[in-house]
Coordinates of C-alpha atoms in Angstrom, one line a residue:
Chain U
S1 CA 153.3 77.8 68.4
E2 CA 154.0 74.4 66.8
H3 CA 152.2 73.5 63.6
N4 CA 151.2 70.0 62.6
E5 CA 152.7 70.2 59.1
R6 CA 150.8 67.1 57.8
D7 CA 147.3 68.4 58.6
V8 CA 148.0 71.9 57.2
S9 CA 150.1 71.0 54.2
D10 CA 147.9 73.1 51.9
W11 CA 148.1 76.1 54.2
I12 CA 150.9 78.6 53.8
S13 CA 152.0 81.1 56.3
L14 CA 153.6 84.3 55.0
N15 CA 155.6 86.9 57.1
V16 CA 155.2 90.0 55.0
G17 CA 157.3 92.8 56.5
G18 CA 156.7 91.5 60.0
K19 CA 152.9 90.6 59.8
H20 CA 151.7 87.1 59.5
F21 CA 149.1 86.1 56.8
M22 CA 147.6 82.6 56.4
T23 CA 146.3 81.5 53.1
S24 CA 146.0 78.3 51.0
R25 CA 148.4 77.2 48.4
S26 CA 145.6 77.3 45.8
T27 CA 145.0 81.0 46.4
L28 CA 148.7 81.8 45.8
L29 CA 148.6 79.8 42.6
K30 CA 145.7 81.7 41.1
E31 CA 147.8 83.7 38.6
P32 CA 150.2 81.2 37.2
L33 CA 153.0 83.5 36.0
S34 CA 153.0 85.7 39.1
M35 CA 155.9 85.5 41.5
L36 CA 153.7 84.1 44.3
A37 CA 152.5 81.2 42.0
R38 CA 156.0 80.5 41.0
M39 CA 157.2 80.5 44.6
F40 CA 154.7 77.9 45.7
A41 CA 154.1 75.9 42.5
D42 CA 154.8 72.2 42.4
E43 CA 158.0 70.9 40.8
N44 CA 156.6 70.5 37.3
N45 CA 156.2 74.2 36.9
L46 CA 158.6 75.5 34.4
Y47 CA 158.9 78.9 36.1
L48 CA 159.5 77.5 39.6
M49 CA 161.3 79.9 41.9
N50 CA 162.8 79.1 45.2
P51 CA 160.6 80.6 48.0
S52 CA 162.4 82.7 50.5
V53 CA 163.6 81.5 53.9
K54 CA 161.2 80.9 56.8
D55 CA 161.0 82.7 60.1
G56 CA 161.1 80.8 63.4
S57 CA 157.3 80.1 63.1
G58 CA 157.6 78.6 59.7
A59 CA 156.3 81.6 57.8
Y60 CA 158.0 82.5 54.5
L61 CA 159.7 85.9 54.7
I62 CA 158.8 88.6 52.2
D63 CA 160.4 92.0 52.5
R64 CA 157.3 94.1 51.5
S65 CA 154.5 96.2 52.9
P66 CA 152.0 94.1 54.9
E67 CA 149.2 96.8 54.6
Y68 CA 149.1 96.9 50.9
F69 CA 149.5 93.2 50.6
E70 CA 146.0 92.7 52.1
P71 CA 144.0 93.8 49.1
I72 CA 146.4 91.8 46.8
L73 CA 145.6 88.7 48.7
N74 CA 141.9 89.3 48.8
Y75 CA 142.1 89.8 45.0
L76 CA 143.7 86.3 44.7
R77 CA 140.9 84.9 46.9
H78 CA 137.9 86.3 45.0
G79 CA 139.0 88.2 42.0
Q80 CA 137.7 91.7 43.1
V81 CA 139.9 94.8 43.7
I82 CA 138.5 96.3 46.8
L83 CA 140.2 99.2 48.7
D84 CA 139.0 101.0 51.8
G85 CA 138.4 104.7 51.5
N86 CA 141.7 105.8 53.2
V87 CA 144.0 103.3 51.3
N88 CA 146.3 104.8 48.7
P89 CA 145.9 102.8 45.5
N90 CA 149.5 103.7 44.5
G91 CA 150.7 101.5 47.5
V92 CA 148.8 98.5 46.1
L93 CA 150.1 99.1 42.6
E94 CA 153.7 98.9 43.8
E95 CA 152.9 95.5 45.4
A96 CA 151.1 94.3 42.3
K97 CA 154.2 95.1 40.2
F98 CA 156.5 93.4 42.7
Y99 CA 154.5 90.2 42.8
G100 CA 154.0 90.2 39.0
L101 CA 150.2 90.3 39.2
D102 CA 149.6 91.7 35.8
S103 CA 145.8 91.2 35.7
I104 CA 145.2 93.6 38.6
I105 CA 147.2 96.5 37.3
P106 CA 144.7 98.0 34.8
Q107 CA 142.0 98.1 37.6
L108 CA 144.5 99.8 40.0
N109 CA 145.5 102.3 37.4
K110 CA 141.8 103.2 36.9
L111 CA 141.4 103.7 40.7
I112 CA 144.5 105.9 40.8
E113 CA 143.2 108.0 37.9
E114 CA 139.8 108.5 39.6
S115 CA 141.5 109.4 42.9
T116 CA 143.7 112.0 41.2
N117 CA 140.7 113.5 39.3
Q118 CA 138.8 113.7 42.6
Q119 CA 141.7 115.5 44.3
G120 CA 141.9 118.0 41.5
K121 CA 138.2 118.7 41.8
D122 CA 138.5 119.1 45.6
Q123 CA 141.4 121.5 45.2
S124 CA 139.6 123.7 42.6
L125 CA 136.5 123.8 44.7
T126 CA 136.9 127.4 45.6
Chain B
S1 CA 149.4 79.2 75.1
E2 CA 147.5 76.2 76.4
H3 CA 143.7 76.1 76.4
N4 CA 141.6 74.1 78.8
E5 CA 139.3 72.6 76.2
R6 CA 136.7 71.4 78.7
D7 CA 136.1 74.8 80.2
V8 CA 135.9 76.6 76.8
S9 CA 134.0 74.0 74.8
D10 CA 131.4 76.5 73.7
W11 CA 134.1 78.9 72.5
I12 CA 135.6 78.7 69.0
S13 CA 138.8 80.3 67.8
L14 CA 139.0 81.2 64.2
N15 CA 142.2 82.1 62.3
V16 CA 140.9 84.2 59.4
G17 CA 143.7 85.0 57.0
G18 CA 146.2 85.1 59.8
K19 CA 144.2 87.0 62.5
H20 CA 142.6 85.3 65.4
F21 CA 138.9 85.8 66.4
M22 CA 137.2 84.3 69.5
T23 CA 133.5 83.7 69.4
S24 CA 130.9 81.4 70.8
R25 CA 129.5 78.4 68.9
S26 CA 126.0 79.9 69.3
T27 CA 127.0 83.0 67.5
L28 CA 128.3 81.0 64.5
L29 CA 125.0 79.0 64.4
K30 CA 122.8 82.0 64.2
E31 CA 122.0 81.6 60.5
P32 CA 121.4 77.9 60.1
L33 CA 122.1 77.4 56.4
S34 CA 125.2 79.6 56.3
M35 CA 128.6 77.9 55.8
L36 CA 129.7 79.0 59.4
A37 CA 126.6 77.3 60.9
R38 CA 127.1 74.2 58.9
M39 CA 130.8 74.0 59.9
F40 CA 130.1 74.2 63.6
A41 CA 126.7 72.5 63.9
D42 CA 126.1 69.4 65.9
E43 CA 126.0 66.0 64.1
N44 CA 122.3 66.0 63.6
N45 CA 122.4 68.9 61.2
L46 CA 121.6 67.6 57.7
Y47 CA 123.9 70.1 56.1
L48 CA 126.9 69.5 58.3
M49 CA 130.2 70.4 56.7
N50 CA 133.7 69.4 57.9
P51 CA 135.3 72.4 59.4
S52 CA 138.8 73.3 58.1
V53 CA 142.0 72.2 59.7
K54 CA 143.3 73.9 62.8
D55 CA 146.5 76.0 63.2
G56 CA 149.0 75.3 66.0
S57 CA 146.9 77.2 68.5
G58 CA 143.7 75.3 67.9
A59 CA 142.1 77.9 65.7
Y60 CA 140.1 76.8 62.6
L61 CA 141.8 78.1 59.5
I62 CA 139.7 80.2 57.0
D63 CA 141.4 81.6 53.9
R64 CA 139.6 84.9 53.8
S65 CA 140.0 88.6 54.7
P66 CA 140.1 89.2 58.4
E67 CA 139.2 92.9 58.1
Y68 CA 135.9 92.4 56.3
F69 CA 135.1 89.4 58.6
E70 CA 134.7 91.7 61.6
P71 CA 131.4 93.3 60.6
I72 CA 130.2 89.9 59.5
L73 CA 130.8 88.5 63.0
N74 CA 129.3 91.5 64.7
Y75 CA 126.2 91.0 62.6
L76 CA 125.9 87.4 63.8
R77 CA 126.4 88.7 67.4
H78 CA 123.6 91.4 67.4
G79 CA 121.9 91.4 64.1
Q80 CA 123.0 94.9 63.0
V81 CA 125.0 95.8 59.9
I82 CA 127.5 98.4 61.1
L83 CA 130.4 99.6 59.0
D84 CA 132.9 102.3 59.9
G85 CA 133.2 105.3 57.6
N86 CA 136.3 104.1 55.8
V87 CA 135.2 100.5 55.2
N88 CA 134.3 99.5 51.6
P89 CA 131.0 97.7 51.8
N90 CA 131.9 95.7 48.7
G91 CA 134.6 94.0 50.8
V92 CA 132.0 92.9 53.3
L93 CA 129.6 91.8 50.5
E94 CA 132.3 89.4 49.1
E95 CA 132.6 87.8 52.6
A96 CA 128.8 87.6 53.1
K97 CA 128.6 85.7 49.8
F98 CA 131.5 83.4 50.7
Y99 CA 130.0 82.5 54.1
G100 CA 126.5 82.1 52.7
L101 CA 124.9 84.8 54.9
D102 CA 122.0 85.5 52.7
S103 CA 120.1 87.7 55.2
I104 CA 122.8 90.4 55.3
I105 CA 123.1 90.8 51.5
P106 CA 120.2 93.2 50.9
Q107 CA 121.4 95.6 53.6
L108 CA 124.9 95.5 52.1
N109 CA 123.6 96.1 48.6
K110 CA 121.8 99.2 50.0
L111 CA 124.9 100.5 51.6
I112 CA 126.9 100.0 48.3
E113 CA 124.2 101.8 46.4
E114 CA 124.2 104.8 48.8
S115 CA 128.0 104.9 48.7
T116 CA 128.0 104.9 44.9
N117 CA 125.4 107.7 44.8
Q118 CA 127.4 109.8 47.2
Q119 CA 130.6 109.4 45.2
G120 CA 128.7 110.4 42.0
K121 CA 127.5 113.6 43.8
D122 CA 131.0 114.3 45.1
Q123 CA 132.4 113.9 41.6
S124 CA 129.8 116.2 40.0
L125 CA 130.2 118.9 42.7
T126 CA 132.0 121.3 40.5
Chain V
S1 CA 153.4 84.2 79.3
E2 CA 153.0 83.5 83.1
H3 CA 151.3 86.0 85.3
N4 CA 152.1 86.5 89.0
E5 CA 148.5 86.5 90.1
R6 CA 149.2 87.9 93.5
D7 CA 151.0 91.1 92.3
V8 CA 148.4 91.8 89.7
S9 CA 145.2 90.8 91.5
D10 CA 143.6 94.2 90.8
W11 CA 144.3 93.8 87.1
I12 CA 141.9 92.0 84.8
S13 CA 142.6 90.7 81.4
L14 CA 139.7 90.5 78.9
N15 CA 139.7 88.7 75.6
V16 CA 137.0 90.5 73.7
G17 CA 136.4 88.8 70.4
G18 CA 140.0 87.7 70.1
K19 CA 141.8 90.9 71.2
H20 CA 143.3 91.3 74.7
F21 CA 142.6 94.3 76.9
M22 CA 144.1 95.0 80.3
T23 CA 142.3 97.1 82.8
S24 CA 141.9 97.4 86.6
R25 CA 139.0 96.0 88.5
S26 CA 138.1 99.4 89.7
T27 CA 137.6 100.6 86.2
L28 CA 135.2 97.8 85.4
L29 CA 133.2 98.5 88.6
K30 CA 132.6 102.2 87.7
E31 CA 128.9 101.7 86.8
P32 CA 127.6 99.4 89.5
L33 CA 124.6 98.0 87.7
S34 CA 126.4 97.3 84.4
M35 CA 127.1 93.8 83.4
L36 CA 130.9 94.4 83.7
A37 CA 130.5 95.6 87.3
R38 CA 128.4 92.7 88.1
M39 CA 130.8 90.2 86.6
F40 CA 133.8 91.5 88.6
A41 CA 132.1 92.8 91.8
D42 CA 133.0 91.3 95.2
E43 CA 130.8 88.7 96.7
N44 CA 128.6 91.1 98.7
N45 CA 127.2 92.6 95.5
L46 CA 123.5 91.6 95.2
Y47 CA 123.6 91.5 91.5
L48 CA 126.8 89.4 91.2
M49 CA 127.0 87.5 87.9
N50 CA 129.4 84.7 87.1
P51 CA 132.1 86.0 84.8
S52 CA 132.7 84.0 81.6
V53 CA 135.4 81.3 81.3
K54 CA 139.0 82.3 80.7
D55 CA 141.2 81.6 77.7
G56 CA 144.6 79.9 78.0
S57 CA 146.3 83.2 79.0
G58 CA 143.9 83.8 81.9
A59 CA 141.8 86.5 80.1
Y60 CA 138.0 86.4 80.5
L61 CA 136.3 85.6 77.2
I62 CA 133.6 88.0 75.9
D63 CA 131.9 87.3 72.6
R64 CA 131.7 90.9 71.3
S65 CA 133.4 93.4 69.0
P66 CA 136.9 94.5 70.2
E67 CA 136.9 97.6 68.1
Y68 CA 133.8 99.2 69.6
F69 CA 134.7 98.1 73.1
E70 CA 137.7 100.5 73.1
P71 CA 135.7 103.7 73.5
I72 CA 133.5 101.9 76.1
L73 CA 136.5 101.1 78.2
N74 CA 137.9 104.6 77.8
Y75 CA 134.6 105.9 79.0
L76 CA 134.8 103.8 82.1
R77 CA 138.4 105.1 82.7
H78 CA 137.7 108.8 82.5
G79 CA 134.0 109.5 81.9
Q80 CA 134.2 111.0 78.4
V81 CA 132.7 109.6 75.2
I82 CA 135.4 110.1 72.6
L83 CA 135.1 108.6 69.1
D84 CA 137.6 108.9 66.2
G85 CA 136.3 110.4 63.0
N86 CA 135.8 107.1 61.1
V87 CA 134.1 105.2 64.0
N88 CA 130.4 104.4 63.5
P89 CA 128.7 105.5 66.8
N90 CA 126.0 102.8 66.1
G91 CA 128.7 100.2 66.7
V92 CA 129.5 101.6 70.2
L93 CA 125.8 101.9 71.0
E94 CA 125.3 98.2 70.4
E95 CA 128.1 97.5 72.9
A96 CA 126.8 99.9 75.4
K97 CA 123.4 98.1 75.4
F98 CA 125.1 94.7 75.7
Y99 CA 127.2 95.8 78.7
G100 CA 124.3 97.6 80.3
L101 CA 126.1 100.9 80.5
D102 CA 122.9 103.1 80.6
S103 CA 124.7 106.4 81.4
I104 CA 126.6 106.5 78.1
I105 CA 123.5 105.8 75.9
P106 CA 122.1 109.4 75.7
Q107 CA 125.5 110.7 74.6
L108 CA 125.8 108.0 71.9
N109 CA 122.3 108.7 70.7
K110 CA 123.3 112.4 70.3
L111 CA 126.4 111.5 68.3
I112 CA 124.3 109.2 66.1
E113 CA 121.7 112.0 65.5
E114 CA 124.5 114.5 64.6
S115 CA 126.1 112.0 62.2
T116 CA 122.8 111.3 60.5
N117 CA 122.1 115.0 60.1
Q118 CA 125.5 115.6 58.6
Q119 CA 125.1 112.8 56.1
G120 CA 121.8 114.2 55.0
K121 CA 123.3 117.6 54.4
D122 CA 126.2 116.0 52.5
Q123 CA 123.8 114.1 50.3
S124 CA 121.7 117.2 49.5
L125 CA 124.7 119.3 48.8
T126 CA 124.1 119.4 45.1
Chain C
S1 CA 159.8 85.9 75.5
E2 CA 162.6 86.4 77.9
H3 CA 164.5 89.6 78.2
N4 CA 168.1 90.0 79.1
E5 CA 167.6 92.7 81.7
R6 CA 171.2 93.8 81.9
D7 CA 171.5 94.6 78.1
V8 CA 168.3 96.5 77.9
S9 CA 168.3 98.2 81.3
D10 CA 167.6 101.6 79.7
W11 CA 164.6 100.2 77.8
I12 CA 161.2 100.2 79.3
S13 CA 158.2 98.1 78.2
L14 CA 154.8 99.5 78.9
N15 CA 151.5 97.5 78.7
V16 CA 149.0 100.3 78.1
G17 CA 145.5 98.9 78.2
G18 CA 146.7 95.6 76.7
K19 CA 149.1 96.9 74.0
H20 CA 152.8 96.8 74.4
F21 CA 155.1 99.8 73.8
M22 CA 158.9 99.9 74.0
T23 CA 160.7 103.1 74.8
S24 CA 163.8 104.3 76.5
R25 CA 163.9 105.6 80.0
S26 CA 165.3 108.9 78.8
T27 CA 162.1 109.5 76.7
L28 CA 159.9 108.9 79.7
L29 CA 161.9 111.4 81.8
K30 CA 161.6 114.2 79.2
E31 CA 159.0 116.2 81.2
P32 CA 160.3 116.0 84.8
L33 CA 157.1 116.6 86.7
S34 CA 154.9 114.4 84.6
M35 CA 153.6 111.1 86.1
L36 CA 155.7 109.1 83.6
A37 CA 158.9 110.9 84.6
R38 CA 158.1 110.4 88.3
M39 CA 157.4 106.7 87.8
F40 CA 160.7 106.0 86.1
A41 CA 163.0 108.6 87.7
D42 CA 166.0 107.6 89.8
E43 CA 165.8 107.5 93.5
N44 CA 167.1 111.1 94.0
N45 CA 164.0 112.5 92.4
L46 CA 161.9 114.2 95.1
Y47 CA 158.6 113.4 93.3
L48 CA 159.4 109.7 92.8
M49 CA 156.3 107.6 92.4
N50 CA 156.1 103.8 92.6
P51 CA 155.6 102.5 89.1
S52 CA 152.7 100.1 88.6
V53 CA 153.0 96.3 88.7
K54 CA 154.4 94.4 85.7
D55 CA 152.6 91.9 83.5
G56 CA 154.0 88.4 82.8
S57 CA 156.4 89.8 80.1
G58 CA 157.9 92.4 82.4
A59 CA 155.9 95.4 81.0
Y60 CA 154.6 98.0 83.4
L61 CA 150.8 98.0 83.4
I62 CA 148.9 101.2 82.8
D63 CA 145.1 101.3 82.7
R64 CA 144.6 103.7 79.9
S65 CA 143.9 103.9 76.1
P66 CA 146.7 102.5 73.9
E67 CA 145.6 104.4 70.8
Y68 CA 145.7 107.9 72.3
F69 CA 149.0 107.1 74.1
E70 CA 150.8 106.8 70.8
P71 CA 150.9 110.6 69.9
I72 CA 151.8 111.2 73.6
L73 CA 154.8 109.0 73.4
N74 CA 155.9 110.5 70.0
Y75 CA 155.6 113.9 71.6
L76 CA 158.1 112.8 74.3
R77 CA 160.4 111.4 71.6
H78 CA 160.6 114.5 69.4
G79 CA 158.6 117.4 70.9
Q80 CA 156.0 117.6 68.1
V81 CA 152.2 117.1 68.5
I82 CA 151.2 115.2 65.4
L83 CA 147.8 113.6 65.0
D84 CA 146.5 111.7 62.0
G85 CA 143.4 113.0 60.2
N86 CA 140.9 110.6 61.9
V87 CA 142.2 110.9 65.5
N88 CA 140.0 112.8 67.9
P89 CA 142.3 115.3 69.7
N90 CA 140.0 115.1 72.8
G91 CA 141.2 111.5 73.3
V92 CA 144.8 112.7 73.4
L93 CA 143.9 115.5 75.7
E94 CA 142.4 113.1 78.3
E95 CA 145.7 111.1 78.3
A96 CA 147.8 114.3 78.5
K97 CA 145.9 115.3 81.6
F98 CA 146.2 111.8 83.1
Y99 CA 150.0 111.6 82.6
G100 CA 150.4 115.2 83.8
L101 CA 152.1 116.4 80.5
D102 CA 151.3 120.1 81.0
S103 CA 153.4 121.4 78.1
I104 CA 151.3 119.5 75.5
I105 CA 147.9 120.7 76.6
P106 CA 147.8 124.2 75.0
Q107 CA 148.7 122.7 71.6
L108 CA 145.9 120.0 72.0
N109 CA 143.4 122.7 73.0
K110 CA 144.3 124.6 69.8
L111 CA 143.8 121.4 67.7
I112 CA 140.4 120.8 69.4
E113 CA 139.3 124.4 68.8
E114 CA 140.3 124.2 65.1
S115 CA 138.5 120.9 64.7
T116 CA 135.3 122.2 66.4
N117 CA 135.4 125.3 64.1
Q118 CA 135.8 123.1 61.0
Q119 CA 132.8 121.0 62.0
G120 CA 130.7 124.0 62.5
K121 CA 131.6 125.2 59.0
D122 CA 130.8 121.8 57.6
Q123 CA 127.5 121.7 59.3
S124 CA 126.4 125.2 58.0
L125 CA 127.6 124.4 54.5
T126 CA 124.1 124.2 53.1
Chain D
S1 CA 159.8 81.7 68.7
E2 CA 163.3 80.5 67.8
H3 CA 165.1 81.7 64.7
N4 CA 167.6 79.8 62.7
E5 CA 170.1 82.6 62.5
R6 CA 172.1 80.9 59.7
D7 CA 169.2 80.7 57.3
V8 CA 168.0 84.2 57.9
S9 CA 171.3 86.0 58.2
D10 CA 170.2 88.6 55.6
W11 CA 167.0 89.3 57.4
I12 CA 166.8 91.9 60.2
S13 CA 164.0 92.2 62.7
L14 CA 163.4 95.6 64.1
N15 CA 161.3 96.4 67.2
V16 CA 160.2 100.0 66.6
G17 CA 158.4 101.4 69.6
G18 CA 157.0 97.9 70.4
K19 CA 156.0 96.7 66.9
H20 CA 158.0 94.2 65.0
F21 CA 159.1 94.7 61.4
M22 CA 161.0 92.2 59.2
T23 CA 163.1 93.4 56.4
S24 CA 166.3 92.5 54.5
R25 CA 169.7 94.0 55.2
S26 CA 169.9 95.2 51.6
T27 CA 166.7 97.3 52.1
L28 CA 168.2 99.0 55.2
L29 CA 171.5 99.8 53.3
K30 CA 169.7 101.6 50.4
E31 CA 170.6 105.1 51.5
P32 CA 174.3 104.7 52.5
L33 CA 174.7 107.7 54.8
S34 CA 171.4 107.2 56.6
M35 CA 171.4 106.0 60.2
L36 CA 169.8 102.7 59.2
A37 CA 172.5 102.0 56.7
R38 CA 175.2 102.8 59.1
M39 CA 173.7 100.6 61.8
F40 CA 173.6 97.6 59.6
A41 CA 176.5 98.1 57.2
D42 CA 179.5 95.8 57.1
E43 CA 182.7 96.5 59.0
N44 CA 184.4 98.3 56.1
N45 CA 181.9 101.2 56.2
L46 CA 183.6 104.3 57.4
Y47 CA 180.5 105.6 59.1
L48 CA 179.6 102.4 60.9
M49 CA 177.4 102.9 64.0
N50 CA 176.7 100.3 66.7
P51 CA 173.2 99.1 66.3
S52 CA 171.0 99.3 69.4
V53 CA 170.5 96.4 71.8
K54 CA 168.1 93.6 70.9
D55 CA 164.9 92.6 72.6
G56 CA 164.2 89.0 73.8
S57 CA 163.2 87.9 70.3
G58 CA 166.4 89.2 68.7
A59 CA 164.8 92.4 67.2
Y60 CA 166.9 95.6 67.3
L61 CA 165.2 98.1 69.6
I62 CA 164.5 101.6 68.1
D63 CA 162.7 104.2 70.3
R64 CA 160.5 105.7 67.6
S65 CA 157.0 105.7 66.2
P66 CA 156.0 102.4 64.5
E67 CA 153.2 103.8 62.5
Y68 CA 155.2 106.5 60.7
F69 CA 158.1 104.1 60.2
E70 CA 156.0 102.0 57.8
P71 CA 156.0 104.4 54.8
I72 CA 159.8 105.0 55.5
L73 CA 160.5 101.3 55.2
N74 CA 158.3 101.1 52.0
Y75 CA 160.3 104.0 50.6
L76 CA 163.5 102.0 51.1
R77 CA 161.9 99.0 49.5
H78 CA 160.7 100.6 46.3
G79 CA 161.7 104.3 46.2
Q80 CA 158.1 105.7 46.3
V81 CA 156.7 107.9 49.0
I82 CA 153.2 106.6 49.5
L83 CA 150.9 107.8 52.3
D84 CA 147.3 106.8 53.1
G85 CA 144.7 109.5 53.2
N86 CA 144.5 109.7 57.0
V87 CA 148.3 109.7 57.6
N88 CA 149.8 113.0 58.7
P89 CA 152.9 113.6 56.6
N90 CA 154.5 115.6 59.4
G91 CA 154.7 112.4 61.4
V92 CA 156.7 110.7 58.5
L93 CA 158.9 113.8 58.2
E94 CA 160.0 113.5 61.9
E95 CA 161.0 109.9 61.3
A96 CA 162.9 110.8 58.0
K97 CA 164.9 113.4 59.9
F98 CA 165.6 111.0 62.8
Y99 CA 166.8 108.2 60.4
G100 CA 168.8 110.7 58.3
L101 CA 167.0 109.8 55.1
D102 CA 167.7 113.0 53.3
S103 CA 166.4 112.0 49.8
I104 CA 162.8 111.6 51.1
I105 CA 162.6 115.0 52.8
P106 CA 161.8 117.2 49.7
Q107 CA 158.9 114.9 48.7
L108 CA 157.5 114.9 52.3
N109 CA 157.8 118.7 52.4
K110 CA 155.8 118.9 49.2
L111 CA 153.1 116.6 50.6
I112 CA 152.9 118.7 53.8
E113 CA 152.6 121.9 51.7
E114 CA 149.8 120.4 49.6
S115 CA 148.0 119.2 52.7
T116 CA 148.2 122.6 54.4
N117 CA 146.9 124.4 51.3
Q118 CA 144.0 122.0 51.1
Q119 CA 143.1 122.6 54.7
G120 CA 143.2 126.3 54.1
K121 CA 140.8 126.0 51.2
D122 CA 138.5 123.7 53.3
Q123 CA 138.4 126.3 56.1
S124 CA 137.6 129.2 53.8
L125 CA 134.9 127.2 52.0
T126 CA 132.0 129.2 53.5

């Protein structure tokens, strides 16, 4: 599908491991020192990185897990760390480290600790 | 794919965070003061907002979670708040706040409270 | 993608809330008084309804949940009500009512009752 | 998308209920008397069936559940019956019967029996 | 969609059982004696294998489970074995064996053992 680049200049399409995500540039810039912010910052940003190449549809290619990227992107949208019951928080932690999202890491470590405690209790139930 | 805009004028395609949803305009207008109703209301609506830009397929772009939008859209369709067992109600609450769907918030708060109580009981099981 | 309408005349593509389903006309006609049967019945059917408009790919548009439509469609295929462990049976019940599939409703009500009982027992476990 | 039929002649695309699967002909022939083997066998096979019509992308149309087809296809690939925790084995059983995969049915019946026993124990826990 | 092959020469698209994955060549080369490394190694590699044919979009076809390939690919990206709560580790083990990823197998066997122990305890709970 063809995109009208002028109308959607503040929208960024990401191809994370084969899955497409649409988000705004302002969402990706939320945490200024993160890799995502540095990839999509304007040229005055001291820490500017070159974004990766685009796929055929114009989406920036990122070689990471799409599943665990979803709560990362939601966190940038509204500031909450929200995981569904079956999602392994260790998977989200690996992505947080990769993208350099330092502010989310303490909350993920807390979720991992709680989940480990719960498993221990389940396993000692008998 | 090409759409015949005249035949489907009461159908609206949304691109929420990279996932496409199809719904009718009447569904989106269900709660008149919500952001969705104001985006797709007719011109006589006092609270009319400009909808966001469209992607290349004609879908309105919304920079939010697609997963947690699904129960929101189902609620507009039939008036029930229905979440699957693994879905975190906090995720749906964030979307309800964003879209300004005030009527759904008390039910979500009740689900969150029940889920927190249940976790507390699970954790004190030993 | 282009479809050869003559070769696939007994196949029907549905766009339910943004997700595409493929099924045969005979599956949709299984329960004669249901909305689906009436939408896709031949012209001699007394209760014939006009099907909804089609999207750009030729799929009939239906403004409902795709997730909860899946067990509905499987039920029409083989007559069994089969839900995965994390699926909320209330979601399937709303769809059954919408599509007018009366024969499935008692089984769904039974599943809902069992699931409510189980939750009550879980919550009184301590 | 266009396929080079000569290069991929041993690859078969299936459209099961609206979802596309790619597999090799040899995988589909694993259980010779099954419906899948008979649909894609060579002309010397006594039990040869005509495969169904193709959709616009060249995939053979099958009017069945895509979700429960996945473990069926994995079973043909490596001979193991592997279901995720939330998957209802009754759903896979219905597909095994439909496709005539007799060798998988005893293992599925065992999984269904174990799952029913476990539910009974859960429900009598108080 | 058309790809600019020169800009994305270090990106590889895989069609695993019908689902597309995007990853970098360097990720696939992580474990040198694995099948994936041998398929995408340069010509000096002694163990070079011919990769499979491509689909119409240029993705290499692999006749295996897409679901259980995801944690395999994440493991190659960051070295951690991370499974969600509902994922059957036996499914991932079958893929690890197929792709010849020997280094991941002991960790998967440990997960399978823990999961079997836990089920035994659940079943003897009454």
